[in-house]
Every structure is written in structure tokens, then in C-alpha cells.
XYZ file of C-alpha atoms in Angstrom:
238
model
C -30.937 2.830 -25.016
C -30.830 6.404 -23.697
C -33.258 8.325 -21.599
C -33.695 11.887 -22.851
C -35.106 14.805 -20.691
C -35.286 18.126 -22.573
C -31.779 18.705 -23.967
C -29.962 16.432 -21.339
C -29.247 12.811 -21.962
C -29.036 10.413 -18.853
C -27.879 6.901 -18.835
C -30.441 4.369 -17.908
C -30.667 2.957 -14.518
C -29.767 -0.557 -13.704
C -33.315 -1.563 -13.326
C -34.323 0.173 -16.693
C -31.562 -1.978 -18.427
C -32.732 -5.033 -16.737
C -36.324 -4.577 -17.819
C -35.034 -4.361 -21.542
C -32.933 -7.556 -20.899
C -35.826 -9.495 -19.531
C -37.684 -9.275 -22.701
C -35.467 -12.158 -23.698
C -37.519 -15.186 -22.526
C -34.254 -17.262 -22.196
C -32.953 -14.785 -19.531
C -36.182 -14.179 -17.944
C -37.096 -17.714 -16.979
C -33.700 -17.849 -15.076
C -34.192 -14.844 -12.864
C -36.901 -14.579 -10.033
C -38.796 -11.751 -8.397
C -39.193 -11.708 -4.684
C -41.823 -9.717 -2.842
C -40.882 -8.921 0.778
C -43.159 -7.732 3.340
C -41.937 -5.141 5.932
C -39.638 -6.771 8.338
C -38.441 -9.540 5.917
C -34.794 -10.069 6.770
C -32.157 -11.404 4.183
C -28.743 -12.174 5.466
C -25.529 -12.264 3.298
C -24.278 -15.535 4.883
C -27.264 -17.346 3.212
C -26.362 -16.225 -0.375
C -23.274 -18.200 -0.606
C -22.112 -15.667 -3.247
C -24.468 -17.373 -5.798
C -26.745 -14.260 -6.630
C -26.930 -10.591 -7.243
C -30.032 -8.752 -6.008
C -31.464 -5.621 -7.469
C -34.265 -3.579 -5.935
C -37.279 -3.096 -8.208
C -39.281 -1.027 -5.805
C -39.579 -0.400 -2.036
C -37.225 0.680 0.651
C -34.821 -1.668 2.374
C -32.288 -1.207 5.136
C -28.627 -2.550 5.040
C -27.447 -3.226 8.565
C -24.503 -4.832 10.281
C -23.850 -5.941 13.887
C -20.956 -4.287 15.678
C -18.466 -5.794 18.028
C -20.785 -5.202 20.962
C -23.619 -6.901 19.264
C -25.605 -3.804 18.410
C -27.259 -3.461 15.018
C -26.085 -0.547 12.982
C -28.072 0.706 9.980
C -25.463 1.783 7.303
C -27.742 2.936 4.495
C -31.159 2.534 2.827
C -31.669 0.944 -0.556
C -34.313 2.064 -3.137
C -35.067 1.244 -6.704
C -32.146 0.003 -8.973
C -29.856 -0.220 -5.890
C -28.373 -3.675 -5.404
C -26.818 -5.981 -2.807
C -24.972 -9.304 -2.805
C -22.088 -7.733 -4.783
C -19.604 -10.061 -2.946
C -20.750 -12.652 -5.464
C -18.997 -10.547 -8.215
C -15.684 -10.488 -6.387
C -15.386 -14.055 -4.981
C -17.616 -16.236 -7.156
C -19.493 -19.197 -5.583
C -18.528 -20.414 -2.026
C -16.498 -23.497 -2.016
C -18.168 -26.689 -0.795
C -18.056 -26.927 3.034
C -16.646 -23.208 3.297
C -17.793 -21.774 6.577
C -20.600 -19.147 6.150
C -20.108 -15.783 7.834
C -22.833 -13.148 8.379
C -21.446 -9.935 6.908
C -24.717 -7.853 6.857
C -28.220 -8.065 6.668
C -30.985 -6.544 4.415
C -34.367 -5.667 5.998
C -37.464 -4.561 4.068
C -38.803 -1.358 5.544
C -41.717 -1.047 3.132
C -43.332 -3.706 0.871
C -40.553 -4.297 -1.678
C -39.977 -6.231 -4.803
C -36.380 -7.634 -5.486
C -34.993 -9.190 -8.500
C -32.647 -12.149 -8.024
C -30.051 -12.677 -10.704
C -27.982 -15.896 -10.671
C -24.237 -15.234 -11.038
C -23.993 -17.089 -14.489
C -26.487 -14.757 -15.879
C -24.687 -11.685 -14.424
C -21.481 -12.807 -15.984
C -23.184 -13.439 -19.373
C -24.754 -9.912 -19.436
C -21.460 -8.411 -18.407
C -19.680 -10.059 -21.297
C -22.366 -9.309 -23.922
C -23.980 -6.184 -22.982
C -21.963 -3.056 -22.672
C -25.018 -1.047 -21.343
C -25.572 -3.422 -18.528
C -21.917 -3.441 -17.687
C -21.872 0.115 -17.523
C -24.996 0.512 -15.330
C -23.768 -2.177 -12.979
C -20.505 -0.538 -12.608
C -22.081 2.753 -11.845
C -24.425 1.154 -9.236
C -21.606 -0.580 -7.551
C -19.444 2.704 -7.425
C -22.370 4.699 -5.935
C -22.921 1.915 -3.292
C -19.323 1.983 -2.302
C -19.106 5.760 -2.220
C -22.065 5.885 0.032
C -20.746 3.209 2.430
C -17.255 4.911 2.608
C -19.051 8.358 3.116
C -20.825 6.599 6.103
C -17.623 5.193 7.463
C -15.700 8.605 7.328
C -18.521 10.924 8.556
C -21.603 9.259 9.891
C -20.471 7.662 12.984
C -17.799 10.066 14.307
C -19.765 13.063 14.562
C -22.429 14.314 17.201
C -25.977 13.483 16.611
C -26.887 16.985 15.548
C -24.417 16.803 12.693
C -25.563 13.494 11.613
C -29.112 14.610 11.623
C -28.433 17.833 9.732
C -26.419 16.144 7.078
C -29.046 13.472 6.606
C -31.681 15.928 6.151
C -29.561 18.266 4.001
C -27.754 15.664 1.882
C -30.086 12.730 1.822
C -29.342 9.070 1.852
C -26.468 9.153 -0.862
C -25.192 12.676 -0.417
C -25.419 15.489 -2.659
C -23.706 15.321 -6.024
C -22.998 18.195 -8.310
C -26.062 19.659 -9.802
C -28.350 18.191 -7.355
C -30.713 20.049 -5.116
C -31.165 18.889 -1.552
C -34.683 18.051 -0.479
C -34.251 18.959 3.335
C -36.832 16.413 4.295
C -36.750 13.127 6.311
C -39.353 10.727 5.176
C -38.650 8.047 7.638
C -40.439 7.506 10.923
C -38.575 8.861 13.897
C -37.660 5.233 15.229
C -36.187 4.302 11.761
C -34.477 7.724 11.434
C -32.763 7.176 14.871
C -31.495 3.722 13.857
C -30.405 5.119 10.477
C -28.268 7.834 11.927
C -26.940 5.574 14.882
C -28.345 6.924 17.994
C -31.128 6.157 20.518
C -34.598 7.325 19.926
C -34.210 9.584 23.098
C -31.075 11.015 21.823
C -32.671 11.848 18.455
C -35.707 13.413 20.249
C -33.391 15.720 22.380
C -31.428 16.896 19.250
C -34.695 17.467 17.401
C -35.957 19.590 20.179
C -32.874 21.693 20.346
C -32.793 22.297 16.564
C -36.460 23.047 16.573
C -35.901 25.842 19.194
C -33.062 27.198 17.164
C -35.298 27.563 14.194
C -33.491 25.091 12.114
C -36.097 22.316 11.912
C -39.810 22.115 11.500
C -41.632 19.100 12.886
C -44.853 18.280 10.922
C -47.016 15.116 10.881
C -44.154 13.192 12.592
C -41.692 14.190 9.893
C -38.761 16.723 9.961
C -37.925 19.318 7.424
C -35.132 21.884 7.323
C -36.003 25.458 7.820
C -34.316 28.082 5.516
C -31.103 27.566 3.576
C -28.675 29.725 5.525
C -25.600 28.968 7.488
C -25.473 25.604 9.274
C -23.688 25.663 12.562
C -23.695 21.801 12.722
C -22.638 21.153 8.954
C -19.724 18.977 8.455
C -19.700 17.325 4.900
C -19.002 18.936 1.583
C -22.833 18.979 0.672
C -24.207 20.637 3.872
C -21.201 22.772 4.579
């Protein structure tokens, strides 16, 4: 299975592979689709490392609680992205093992999530190289995004974080990609995503609007121009 666009050939996404896999009724009846309304919260401690979850559509937020009890939004998940990957590393939790809440997943929009039992995942990994490749790529991208967040996202001033998020997007710019320069999140969600208060974000936005770097339109933000960025700090927006 390959997806061809013009002369370029791209590997299928994890969800595209799964849609093909689910044509097999023996596998299809073992998996389940869950439709989540905005605000629905899933916690990793309830999974007991028994399932892998893949986003079919919608937007979800991955969040953790820090040592001071404050919730921190680490990244957003969209189509073909996954969570529950701790199941792959550790296998099912032992009977009586204490559960620990590592992170939460909250639906931002109406979302649909595919739940794959761990034994089905193991079967597909062993029997279907295309699934194994797509799964490996998805996990690698997920880890890369979280590592990027750890290294850059929380140690820089709000102006830097906002600029980088607008310039590089949720998962950063990779080679050959073009930045959108837009924030599609409402301001209160954007503030939580870049790790600051709504008031702090508002002050940063006002400063950057006055500097001619941002345009505020219909409650959304967009970068102005593509020149030198005084707040740039990552490889994509430098």
C-alpha cells in the first residue's frame, strides 16, 4: 500500500494502514471506536497497559500534572496520532499492581478514537510490516515532539514560546515543510498549550502586535511577514 502524489511517494499513515487492516472482520470485531465529546478526559492510570489508542479524527490534548499540582499541556494530538504506548513497553499490568496517573488525554473537539487491544497490536506487528513501519514512525514522532517540548518549550519566555508555536506548529518544522504561521486554538487553550496564564499571553500578544509581528483576526493569531524573528529560538523558527 502506497500513497502517490505526483512524482512523490509517501508512506501511509497509521490510520490509513488500520483502515485497510479493519477490512478483516476477525480483527474488526476485536477493536472498538469511541466518540468523545469536548471535555472528555481519559487517564493513563485507567488503561492498565492493556490497549493502544489511535486518533481517527478530532483534536485532543495530552496533559500532565506538575509537582505543584498545576496541569500542563504538553502537546495536541490529531488524526493518526496515538497514546497508551506504555502498553507496548510494559505489557499488561500485574494483578494488584498499584496504578499511577502519568498523564491525561482530553478531547478539545468532538473526536473519534480507535482502541486496539494489546494482543491485536502484537499480532499486527508480527504479521504486517506496513503496520509495524507506520507504528514505529508514529511513536518516533511522538517521542520527538515531547522531547522538543521538554528541551525548549518550558525554559523560554512566553514571547519565544508563542512565536515558535505559531511558526513551527504543534510538531515542529521538518525538512521540506512550510510553516503555516497561524494559531487555530482559542486564546484560553493556546495559553494552556504554551504554558502560561491567559493574562500573560494577552500581554505578549499585545507587545508582538505593536511590533508588527502578529495580526489578531477573529480571535485567532497569525504571523506577519517572514523576516528576522527577534524571539526565535528553535531550528525551525530561527
